[in-house]
């Protein structure tokens, strides 16, 4: 006795993706019973299965009831090129249309301006980080200077300290290495000896 016959199912697109790195790669996955066939169309022209030419590569894999296909484009597409991924079996057809727009090429002037702006932003971030790192050291230096000034002002205003400083200070400063001669108030008379 044979098991039940599988139900027929039209081709359905269950997954699709496109990515752009060095090449543009688009993938489509179809499901259906019987297993669908996948066909890529570019700009209204069909692309052969497992086709490999210089700018275009198509790879398809079929694992019943799944059909997976990937197309890779190494060259920039023409303006507004349509890429169509079509899956079909005898019960139906399902398709995905993708509009390809060429990437904008940046001019040297635009690249320079973008690099300059990026450099300014990174420079501002680096300066801000350095400022934040050195702020505690700067604040400590300022606090030490201010505390020395405050201590000096307090010392000069303190009467005990002022009195002891005045007692230590000479009335008339002397220059080092010179002697001072002060006249005496007494008169001396010198007599020659007999």
JSON list of C-alpha atoms in Angstrom, two decimals:
[
{"chain": "A", "resi": 1, "resn": "UNK", "atom": "CA", "xyz": [0.00, 0.00, 0.00]},
{"chain": "A", "resi": 2, "resn": "UNK", "atom": "CA", "xyz": [1.40, 3.37, -0.99]},
{"chain": "A", "resi": 3, "resn": "UNK", "atom": "CA", "xyz": [1.38, 6.41, 1.29]},
{"chain": "A", "resi": 4, "resn": "UNK", "atom": "CA", "xyz": [-0.71, 9.50, 0.55]},
{"chain": "A", "resi": 5, "resn": "UNK", "atom": "CA", "xyz": [0.33, 11.53, -2.44]},
{"chain": "A", "resi": 6, "resn": "UNK", "atom": "CA", "xyz": [1.94, 14.87, -1.60]},
{"chain": "A", "resi": 7, "resn": "UNK", "atom": "CA", "xyz": [-0.37, 17.82, -2.06]},
{"chain": "A", "resi": 8, "resn": "UNK", "atom": "CA", "xyz": [0.36, 20.07, -4.97]},
{"chain": "A", "resi": 9, "resn": "UNK", "atom": "CA", "xyz": [1.51, 23.58, -4.00]},
{"chain": "A", "resi": 10, "resn": "UNK", "atom": "CA", "xyz": [2.18, 26.58, -6.24]},
{"chain": "A", "resi": 11, "resn": "UNK", "atom": "CA", "xyz": [5.65, 28.16, -6.24]},
{"chain": "A", "resi": 12, "resn": "UNK", "atom": "CA", "xyz": [5.98, 30.69, -3.43]},
{"chain": "A", "resi": 13, "resn": "UNK", "atom": "CA", "xyz": [8.82, 33.07, -2.64]},
{"chain": "A", "resi": 14, "resn": "UNK", "atom": "CA", "xyz": [9.64, 32.45, 1.02]},
{"chain": "A", "resi": 15, "resn": "UNK", "atom": "CA", "xyz": [12.92, 34.34, 1.40]},
{"chain": "A", "resi": 16, "resn": "UNK", "atom": "CA", "xyz": [14.85, 37.00, -0.49]},
{"chain": "A", "resi": 17, "resn": "UNK", "atom": "CA", "xyz": [17.82, 39.20, 0.33]},
{"chain": "A", "resi": 18, "resn": "UNK", "atom": "CA", "xyz": [20.28, 41.56, -1.30]},
{"chain": "A", "resi": 19, "resn": "UNK", "atom": "CA", "xyz": [23.66, 42.68, 0.04]},
{"chain": "A", "resi": 20, "resn": "UNK", "atom": "CA", "xyz": [26.26, 45.03, -1.32]},
{"chain": "A", "resi": 21, "resn": "UNK", "atom": "CA", "xyz": [29.91, 44.70, -0.39]},
{"chain": "A", "resi": 22, "resn": "UNK", "atom": "CA", "xyz": [32.44, 44.27, -3.19]},
{"chain": "A", "resi": 23, "resn": "UNK", "atom": "CA", "xyz": [29.72, 42.72, -5.33]},
{"chain": "A", "resi": 24, "resn": "UNK", "atom": "CA", "xyz": [25.94, 42.98, -5.34]},
{"chain": "A", "resi": 25, "resn": "UNK", "atom": "CA", "xyz": [24.45, 39.63, -4.32]},
{"chain": "A", "resi": 26, "resn": "UNK", "atom": "CA", "xyz": [20.74, 38.87, -4.39]},
{"chain": "A", "resi": 27, "resn": "UNK", "atom": "CA", "xyz": [19.17, 35.56, -3.34]},
{"chain": "A", "resi": 28, "resn": "UNK", "atom": "CA", "xyz": [15.69, 34.07, -3.72]},
{"chain": "A", "resi": 29, "resn": "UNK", "atom": "CA", "xyz": [14.27, 30.92, -2.11]},
{"chain": "A", "resi": 30, "resn": "UNK", "atom": "CA", "xyz": [11.10, 29.34, -3.51]},
{"chain": "A", "resi": 31, "resn": "UNK", "atom": "CA", "xyz": [9.01, 26.49, -2.18]},
{"chain": "A", "resi": 32, "resn": "UNK", "atom": "CA", "xyz": [6.46, 24.43, -4.09]},
{"chain": "A", "resi": 33, "resn": "UNK", "atom": "CA", "xyz": [5.27, 20.96, -5.09]},
{"chain": "A", "resi": 34, "resn": "UNK", "atom": "CA", "xyz": [6.53, 20.01, -7.56]},
{"chain": "A", "resi": 35, "resn": "UNK", "atom": "CA", "xyz": [9.82, 21.82, -6.90]},
{"chain": "A", "resi": 36, "resn": "UNK", "atom": "CA", "xyz": [9.84, 25.18, -8.70]},
{"chain": "A", "resi": 37, "resn": "UNK", "atom": "CA", "xyz": [12.42, 26.23, -11.25]},
{"chain": "A", "resi": 38, "resn": "UNK", "atom": "CA", "xyz": [14.11, 29.62, -10.72]},
{"chain": "A", "resi": 39, "resn": "UNK", "atom": "CA", "xyz": [14.88, 32.09, -13.50]},
{"chain": "A", "resi": 40, "resn": "UNK", "atom": "CA", "xyz": [16.64, 35.48, -13.22]},
{"chain": "A", "resi": 41, "resn": "UNK", "atom": "CA", "xyz": [15.87, 38.30, -15.64]},
{"chain": "A", "resi": 42, "resn": "UNK", "atom": "CA", "xyz": [18.03, 41.39, -15.93]},
{"chain": "A", "resi": 43, "resn": "UNK", "atom": "CA", "xyz": [16.67, 44.36, -17.83]},
{"chain": "A", "resi": 44, "resn": "UNK", "atom": "CA", "xyz": [14.04, 42.15, -19.53]},
{"chain": "A", "resi": 45, "resn": "UNK", "atom": "CA", "xyz": [16.62, 39.56, -20.69]},
{"chain": "A", "resi": 46, "resn": "UNK", "atom": "CA", "xyz": [16.76, 36.07, -19.11]},
{"chain": "A", "resi": 47, "resn": "UNK", "atom": "CA", "xyz": [20.02, 35.06, -17.47]},
{"chain": "A", "resi": 48, "resn": "UNK", "atom": "CA", "xyz": [21.06, 31.41, -17.84]},
{"chain": "A", "resi": 49, "resn": "UNK", "atom": "CA", "xyz": [21.16, 29.06, -14.83]},
{"chain": "A", "resi": 50, "resn": "UNK", "atom": "CA", "xyz": [24.68, 28.47, -13.50]},
{"chain": "A", "resi": 51, "resn": "UNK", "atom": "CA", "xyz": [25.79, 31.22, -15.88]},
{"chain": "A", "resi": 52, "resn": "UNK", "atom": "CA", "xyz": [29.24, 32.66, -15.35]},
{"chain": "A", "resi": 53, "resn": "UNK", "atom": "CA", "xyz": [30.38, 35.65, -17.33]},
{"chain": "A", "resi": 54, "resn": "UNK", "atom": "CA", "xyz": [32.79, 38.43, -16.34]},
{"chain": "A", "resi": 55, "resn": "UNK", "atom": "CA", "xyz": [30.28, 40.67, -14.54]},
{"chain": "A", "resi": 56, "resn": "UNK", "atom": "CA", "xyz": [27.41, 38.30, -13.75]},
{"chain": "A", "resi": 57, "resn": "UNK", "atom": "CA", "xyz": [27.25, 34.96, -11.98]},
{"chain": "A", "resi": 58, "resn": "UNK", "atom": "CA", "xyz": [24.13, 32.86, -11.22]},
{"chain": "A", "resi": 59, "resn": "UNK", "atom": "CA", "xyz": [24.19, 29.86, -8.90]},
{"chain": "A", "resi": 60, "resn": "UNK", "atom": "CA", "xyz": [21.12, 27.70, -8.24]},
{"chain": "A", "resi": 61, "resn": "UNK", "atom": "CA", "xyz": [20.55, 24.80, -5.86]},
{"chain": "A", "resi": 62, "resn": "UNK", "atom": "CA", "xyz": [17.51, 22.54, -5.74]},
{"chain": "A", "resi": 63, "resn": "UNK", "atom": "CA", "xyz": [16.65, 20.41, -2.70]},
{"chain": "A", "resi": 64, "resn": "UNK", "atom": "CA", "xyz": [13.04, 19.31, -3.14]},
{"chain": "A", "resi": 65, "resn": "UNK", "atom": "CA", "xyz": [10.70, 21.08, -2.45]},
{"chain": "A", "resi": 66, "resn": "UNK", "atom": "CA", "xyz": [13.07, 24.05, -2.21]},
{"chain": "A", "resi": 67, "resn": "UNK", "atom": "CA", "xyz": [14.77, 25.96, -5.01]},
{"chain": "A", "resi": 68, "resn": "UNK", "atom": "CA", "xyz": [17.43, 28.52, -4.08]},
{"chain": "A", "resi": 69, "resn": "UNK", "atom": "CA", "xyz": [19.21, 30.86, -6.47]},
{"chain": "A", "resi": 70, "resn": "UNK", "atom": "CA", "xyz": [21.81, 33.61, -6.08]},
{"chain": "A", "resi": 71, "resn": "UNK", "atom": "CA", "xyz": [22.95, 36.21, -8.60]},
{"chain": "A", "resi": 72, "resn": "UNK", "atom": "CA", "xyz": [26.17, 38.21, -8.19]},
{"chain": "A", "resi": 73, "resn": "UNK", "atom": "CA", "xyz": [26.95, 41.44, -10.09]},
{"chain": "A", "resi": 74, "resn": "UNK", "atom": "CA", "xyz": [30.53, 42.70, -10.04]},
{"chain": "A", "resi": 75, "resn": "UNK", "atom": "CA", "xyz": [29.91, 45.77, -12.24]},
{"chain": "A", "resi": 76, "resn": "UNK", "atom": "CA", "xyz": [27.69, 48.76, -11.55]},
{"chain": "A", "resi": 77, "resn": "UNK", "atom": "CA", "xyz": [24.25, 48.33, -13.14]},
{"chain": "A", "resi": 78, "resn": "UNK", "atom": "CA", "xyz": [22.95, 50.84, -15.65]},
{"chain": "A", "resi": 79, "resn": "UNK", "atom": "CA", "xyz": [20.55, 53.49, -14.34]},
{"chain": "A", "resi": 80, "resn": "UNK", "atom": "CA", "xyz": [17.25, 51.95, -13.12]},
{"chain": "A", "resi": 81, "resn": "UNK", "atom": "CA", "xyz": [17.98, 48.37, -14.21]},
{"chain": "A", "resi": 82, "resn": "UNK", "atom": "CA", "xyz": [15.30, 45.87, -13.13]},
{"chain": "A", "resi": 83, "resn": "UNK", "atom": "CA", "xyz": [16.33, 42.53, -11.71]},
{"chain": "A", "resi": 84, "resn": "UNK", "atom": "CA", "xyz": [13.60, 39.89, -11.59]},
{"chain": "A", "resi": 85, "resn": "UNK", "atom": "CA", "xyz": [13.71, 36.60, -9.71]},
{"chain": "A", "resi": 86, "resn": "UNK", "atom": "CA", "xyz": [10.95, 34.26, -10.89]},
{"chain": "A", "resi": 87, "resn": "UNK", "atom": "CA", "xyz": [10.02, 30.86, -9.47]},
{"chain": "A", "resi": 88, "resn": "UNK", "atom": "CA", "xyz": [7.47, 28.68, -11.21]},
{"chain": "A", "resi": 89, "resn": "UNK", "atom": "CA", "xyz": [6.02, 25.21, -11.28]},
{"chain": "A", "resi": 90, "resn": "UNK", "atom": "CA", "xyz": [2.96, 23.79, -13.09]},
{"chain": "A", "resi": 91, "resn": "UNK", "atom": "CA", "xyz": [0.70, 25.08, -10.28]},
{"chain": "A", "resi": 92, "resn": "UNK", "atom": "CA", "xyz": [1.78, 28.71, -10.32]},
{"chain": "A", "resi": 93, "resn": "UNK", "atom": "CA", "xyz": [4.40, 31.42, -10.66]},
{"chain": "A", "resi": 94, "resn": "UNK", "atom": "CA", "xyz": [5.75, 33.83, -8.10]},
{"chain": "A", "resi": 95, "resn": "UNK", "atom": "CA", "xyz": [8.28, 36.60, -8.75]},
{"chain": "A", "resi": 96, "resn": "UNK", "atom": "CA", "xyz": [10.27, 39.33, -7.02]},
{"chain": "A", "resi": 97, "resn": "UNK", "atom": "CA", "xyz": [11.27, 42.49, -8.86]},
{"chain": "A", "resi": 98, "resn": "UNK", "atom": "CA", "xyz": [14.26, 44.53, -7.66]},
{"chain": "A", "resi": 99, "resn": "UNK", "atom": "CA", "xyz": [15.12, 47.98, -8.99]},
{"chain": "A", "resi": 100, "resn": "UNK", "atom": "CA", "xyz": [18.90, 48.46, -9.10]},
{"chain": "A", "resi": 101, "resn": "UNK", "atom": "CA", "xyz": [20.25, 51.99, -8.78]},
{"chain": "A", "resi": 102, "resn": "UNK", "atom": "CA", "xyz": [23.95, 52.66, -9.35]},
{"chain": "A", "resi": 103, "resn": "UNK", "atom": "CA", "xyz": [25.98, 53.77, -6.38]},
{"chain": "A", "resi": 104, "resn": "UNK", "atom": "CA", "xyz": [26.94, 57.42, -6.30]},
{"chain": "A", "resi": 105, "resn": "UNK", "atom": "CA", "xyz": [30.64, 57.83, -6.89]},
{"chain": "A", "resi": 106, "resn": "UNK", "atom": "CA", "xyz": [32.16, 60.33, -4.55]},
{"chain": "A", "resi": 107, "resn": "UNK", "atom": "CA", "xyz": [34.26, 63.11, -6.00]},
{"chain": "A", "resi": 108, "resn": "UNK", "atom": "CA", "xyz": [37.74, 63.86, -4.59]},
{"chain": "A", "resi": 109, "resn": "UNK", "atom": "CA", "xyz": [36.46, 67.17, -3.18]},
{"chain": "A", "resi": 110, "resn": "UNK", "atom": "CA", "xyz": [33.59, 65.44, -1.39]},
{"chain": "A", "resi": 111, "resn": "UNK", "atom": "CA", "xyz": [35.96, 62.79, -0.03]},
{"chain": "A", "resi": 112, "resn": "UNK", "atom": "CA", "xyz": [38.31, 65.52, 1.24]},
{"chain": "A", "resi": 113, "resn": "UNK", "atom": "CA", "xyz": [35.47, 67.41, 2.96]},
{"chain": "A", "resi": 114, "resn": "UNK", "atom": "CA", "xyz": [34.16, 64.19, 4.55]},
{"chain": "A", "resi": 115, "resn": "UNK", "atom": "CA", "xyz": [37.68, 63.34, 5.79]},
{"chain": "A", "resi": 116, "resn": "UNK", "atom": "CA", "xyz": [38.17, 66.87, 7.12]},
{"chain": "A", "resi": 117, "resn": "UNK", "atom": "CA", "xyz": [34.88, 66.80, 9.02]},
{"chain": "A", "resi": 118, "resn": "UNK", "atom": "CA", "xyz": [35.68, 63.35, 10.39]},
{"chain": "A", "resi": 119, "resn": "UNK", "atom": "CA", "xyz": [39.14, 64.56, 11.47]},
{"chain": "A", "resi": 120, "resn": "UNK", "atom": "CA", "xyz": [37.65, 67.59, 13.24]},
{"chain": "A", "resi": 121, "resn": "UNK", "atom": "CA", "xyz": [35.15, 65.42, 15.08]},
{"chain": "A", "resi": 122, "resn": "UNK", "atom": "CA", "xyz": [37.84, 62.95, 16.19]},
{"chain": "A", "resi": 123, "resn": "UNK", "atom": "CA", "xyz": [40.14, 65.84, 17.20]},
{"chain": "A", "resi": 124, "resn": "UNK", "atom": "CA", "xyz": [37.38, 67.42, 19.31]},
{"chain": "A", "resi": 125, "resn": "UNK", "atom": "CA", "xyz": [36.69, 64.10, 21.01]},
{"chain": "A", "resi": 126, "resn": "UNK", "atom": "CA", "xyz": [40.40, 63.55, 21.73]},
{"chain": "A", "resi": 127, "resn": "UNK", "atom": "CA", "xyz": [40.75, 67.10, 23.12]},
{"chain": "A", "resi": 128, "resn": "UNK", "atom": "CA", "xyz": [37.71, 66.63, 25.36]},
{"chain": "A", "resi": 129, "resn": "UNK", "atom": "CA", "xyz": [39.06, 63.33, 26.67]},
{"chain": "A", "resi": 130, "resn": "UNK", "atom": "CA", "xyz": [42.49, 64.83, 27.39]},
{"chain": "A", "resi": 131, "resn": "UNK", "atom": "CA", "xyz": [40.84, 67.76, 29.19]},
{"chain": "A", "resi": 132, "resn": "UNK", "atom": "CA", "xyz": [38.78, 65.37, 31.30]},
{"chain": "A", "resi": 133, "resn": "UNK", "atom": "CA", "xyz": [41.87, 63.30, 32.14]},
{"chain": "A", "resi": 134, "resn": "UNK", "atom": "CA", "xyz": [44.02, 66.30, 33.15]},
{"chain": "A", "resi": 135, "resn": "UNK", "atom": "CA", "xyz": [41.28, 68.23, 35.00]},
{"chain": "A", "resi": 136, "resn": "UNK", "atom": "CA", "xyz": [41.99, 66.53, 38.39]},
{"chain": "A", "resi": 137, "resn": "UNK", "atom": "CA", "xyz": [45.72, 67.36, 38.12]},
{"chain": "A", "resi": 138, "resn": "UNK", "atom": "CA", "xyz": [45.01, 70.99, 37.19]},
{"chain": "A", "resi": 139, "resn": "UNK", "atom": "CA", "xyz": [42.53, 71.33, 40.06]},
{"chain": "A", "resi": 140, "resn": "UNK", "atom": "CA", "xyz": [45.04, 69.87, 42.55]},
{"chain": "A", "resi": 141, "resn": "UNK", "atom": "CA", "xyz": [47.72, 72.32, 41.38]},
{"chain": "A", "resi": 142, "resn": "UNK", "atom": "CA", "xyz": [45.30, 75.27, 41.77]},
{"chain": "A", "resi": 143, "resn": "UNK", "atom": "CA", "xyz": [44.22, 74.09, 45.26]},
{"chain": "A", "resi": 144, "resn": "UNK", "atom": "CA", "xyz": [47.85, 73.80, 46.44]},
{"chain": "A", "resi": 145, "resn": "UNK", "atom": "CA", "xyz": [48.66, 77.33, 45.18]},
{"chain": "A", "resi": 146, "resn": "UNK", "atom": "CA", "xyz": [45.53, 78.78, 46.80]},
{"chain": "A", "resi": 147, "resn": "UNK", "atom": "CA", "xyz": [46.19, 77.03, 50.14]},
{"chain": "A", "resi": 148, "resn": "UNK", "atom": "CA", "xyz": [49.75, 78.46, 50.19]},
{"chain": "A", "resi": 149, "resn": "UNK", "atom": "CA", "xyz": [48.41, 81.97, 49.55]},
{"chain": "A", "resi": 150, "resn": "UNK", "atom": "CA", "xyz": [45.74, 81.58, 52.23]},
{"chain": "A", "resi": 151, "resn": "UNK", "atom": "CA", "xyz": [48.34, 80.32, 54.74]},
{"chain": "A", "resi": 152, "resn": "UNK", "atom": "CA", "xyz": [50.62, 83.28, 53.94]},
{"chain": "A", "resi": 153, "resn": "UNK", "atom": "CA", "xyz": [47.78, 85.78, 54.38]},
{"chain": "A", "resi": 154, "resn": "UNK", "atom": "CA", "xyz": [46.72, 84.19, 57.68]},
{"chain": "A", "resi": 155, "resn": "UNK", "atom": "CA", "xyz": [50.30, 84.24, 58.92]},
{"chain": "A", "resi": 156, "resn": "UNK", "atom": "CA", "xyz": [50.73, 87.95, 58.19]},
{"chain": "A", "resi": 157, "resn": "UNK", "atom": "CA", "xyz": [47.44, 88.81, 59.90]},
{"chain": "A", "resi": 158, "resn": "UNK", "atom": "CA", "xyz": [48.18, 86.75, 63.03]},
{"chain": "A", "resi": 159, "resn": "UNK", "atom": "CA", "xyz": [49.51, 89.12, 65.80]},
{"chain": "A", "resi": 160, "resn": "UNK", "atom": "CA", "xyz": [51.74, 86.48, 67.44]},
{"chain": "A", "resi": 161, "resn": "UNK", "atom": "CA", "xyz": [53.44, 85.63, 64.17]},
{"chain": "A", "resi": 162, "resn": "UNK", "atom": "CA", "xyz": [53.82, 89.31, 63.26]},
{"chain": "A", "resi": 163, "resn": "UNK", "atom": "CA", "xyz": [55.45, 90.12, 66.64]},
{"chain": "A", "resi": 164, "resn": "UNK", "atom": "CA", "xyz": [57.91, 87.25, 66.38]},
{"chain": "A", "resi": 165, "resn": "UNK", "atom": "CA", "xyz": [58.79, 88.25, 62.80]},
{"chain": "A", "resi": 166, "resn": "UNK", "atom": "CA", "xyz": [59.35, 91.88, 63.83]},
{"chain": "A", "resi": 167, "resn": "UNK", "atom": "CA", "xyz": [61.61, 90.83, 66.74]},
{"chain": "A", "resi": 168, "resn": "UNK", "atom": "CA", "xyz": [63.80, 88.85, 64.37]},
{"chain": "A", "resi": 169, "resn": "UNK", "atom": "CA", "xyz": [64.11, 91.65, 61.83]},
{"chain": "A", "resi": 170, "resn": "UNK", "atom": "CA", "xyz": [67.06, 94.07, 62.29]},
{"chain": "A", "resi": 171, "resn": "UNK", "atom": "CA", "xyz": [66.25, 97.76, 62.40]},
{"chain": "A", "resi": 172, "resn": "UNK", "atom": "CA", "xyz": [68.69, 98.59, 59.66]},
{"chain": "A", "resi": 173, "resn": "UNK", "atom": "CA", "xyz": [69.64, 95.92, 57.21]},
{"chain": "A", "resi": 174, "resn": "UNK", "atom": "CA", "xyz": [73.33, 95.47, 56.70]},
{"chain": "A", "resi": 175, "resn": "UNK", "atom": "CA", "xyz": [75.02, 94.75, 53.46]},
{"chain": "A", "resi": 176, "resn": "UNK", "atom": "CA", "xyz": [77.09, 91.61, 53.60]},
{"chain": "A", "resi": 177, "resn": "UNK", "atom": "CA", "xyz": [80.85, 92.13, 53.72]},
{"chain": "A", "resi": 178, "resn": "UNK", "atom": "CA", "xyz": [80.73, 95.82, 54.76]},
{"chain": "A", "resi": 179, "resn": "UNK", "atom": "CA", "xyz": [81.21, 97.14, 58.22]},
{"chain": "A", "resi": 180, "resn": "UNK", "atom": "CA", "xyz": [79.39, 100.12, 59.59]},
{"chain": "A", "resi": 181, "resn": "UNK", "atom": "CA", "xyz": [81.05, 102.90, 61.50]},
{"chain": "A", "resi": 182, "resn": "UNK", "atom": "CA", "xyz": [78.95, 104.87, 63.84]},
{"chain": "A", "resi": 183, "resn": "UNK", "atom": "CA", "xyz": [80.22, 108.07, 65.47]},
{"chain": "A", "resi": 184, "resn": "UNK", "atom": "CA", "xyz": [80.36, 108.07, 69.24]},
{"chain": "A", "resi": 185, "resn": "UNK", "atom": "CA", "xyz": [78.86, 110.77, 71.35]},
{"chain": "A", "resi": 186, "resn": "UNK", "atom": "CA", "xyz": [81.95, 111.12, 73.57]},
{"chain": "A", "resi": 187, "resn": "UNK", "atom": "CA", "xyz": [84.92, 113.16, 72.51]},
{"chain": "A", "resi": 188, "resn": "UNK", "atom": "CA", "xyz": [88.28, 111.73, 73.01]},
{"chain": "A", "resi": 189, "resn": "UNK", "atom": "CA", "xyz": [91.36, 113.79, 73.21]},
{"chain": "A", "resi": 190, "resn": "UNK", "atom": "CA", "xyz": [94.59, 112.26, 72.36]},
{"chain": "A", "resi": 191, "resn": "UNK", "atom": "CA", "xyz": [97.74, 113.62, 74.02]},
{"chain": "A", "resi": 192, "resn": "UNK", "atom": "CA", "xyz": [101.20, 112.82, 72.84]},
{"chain": "A", "resi": 193, "resn": "UNK", "atom": "CA", "xyz": [103.40, 110.95, 75.35]},
{"chain": "A", "resi": 194, "resn": "UNK", "atom": "CA", "xyz": [106.48, 112.71, 76.82]}
]
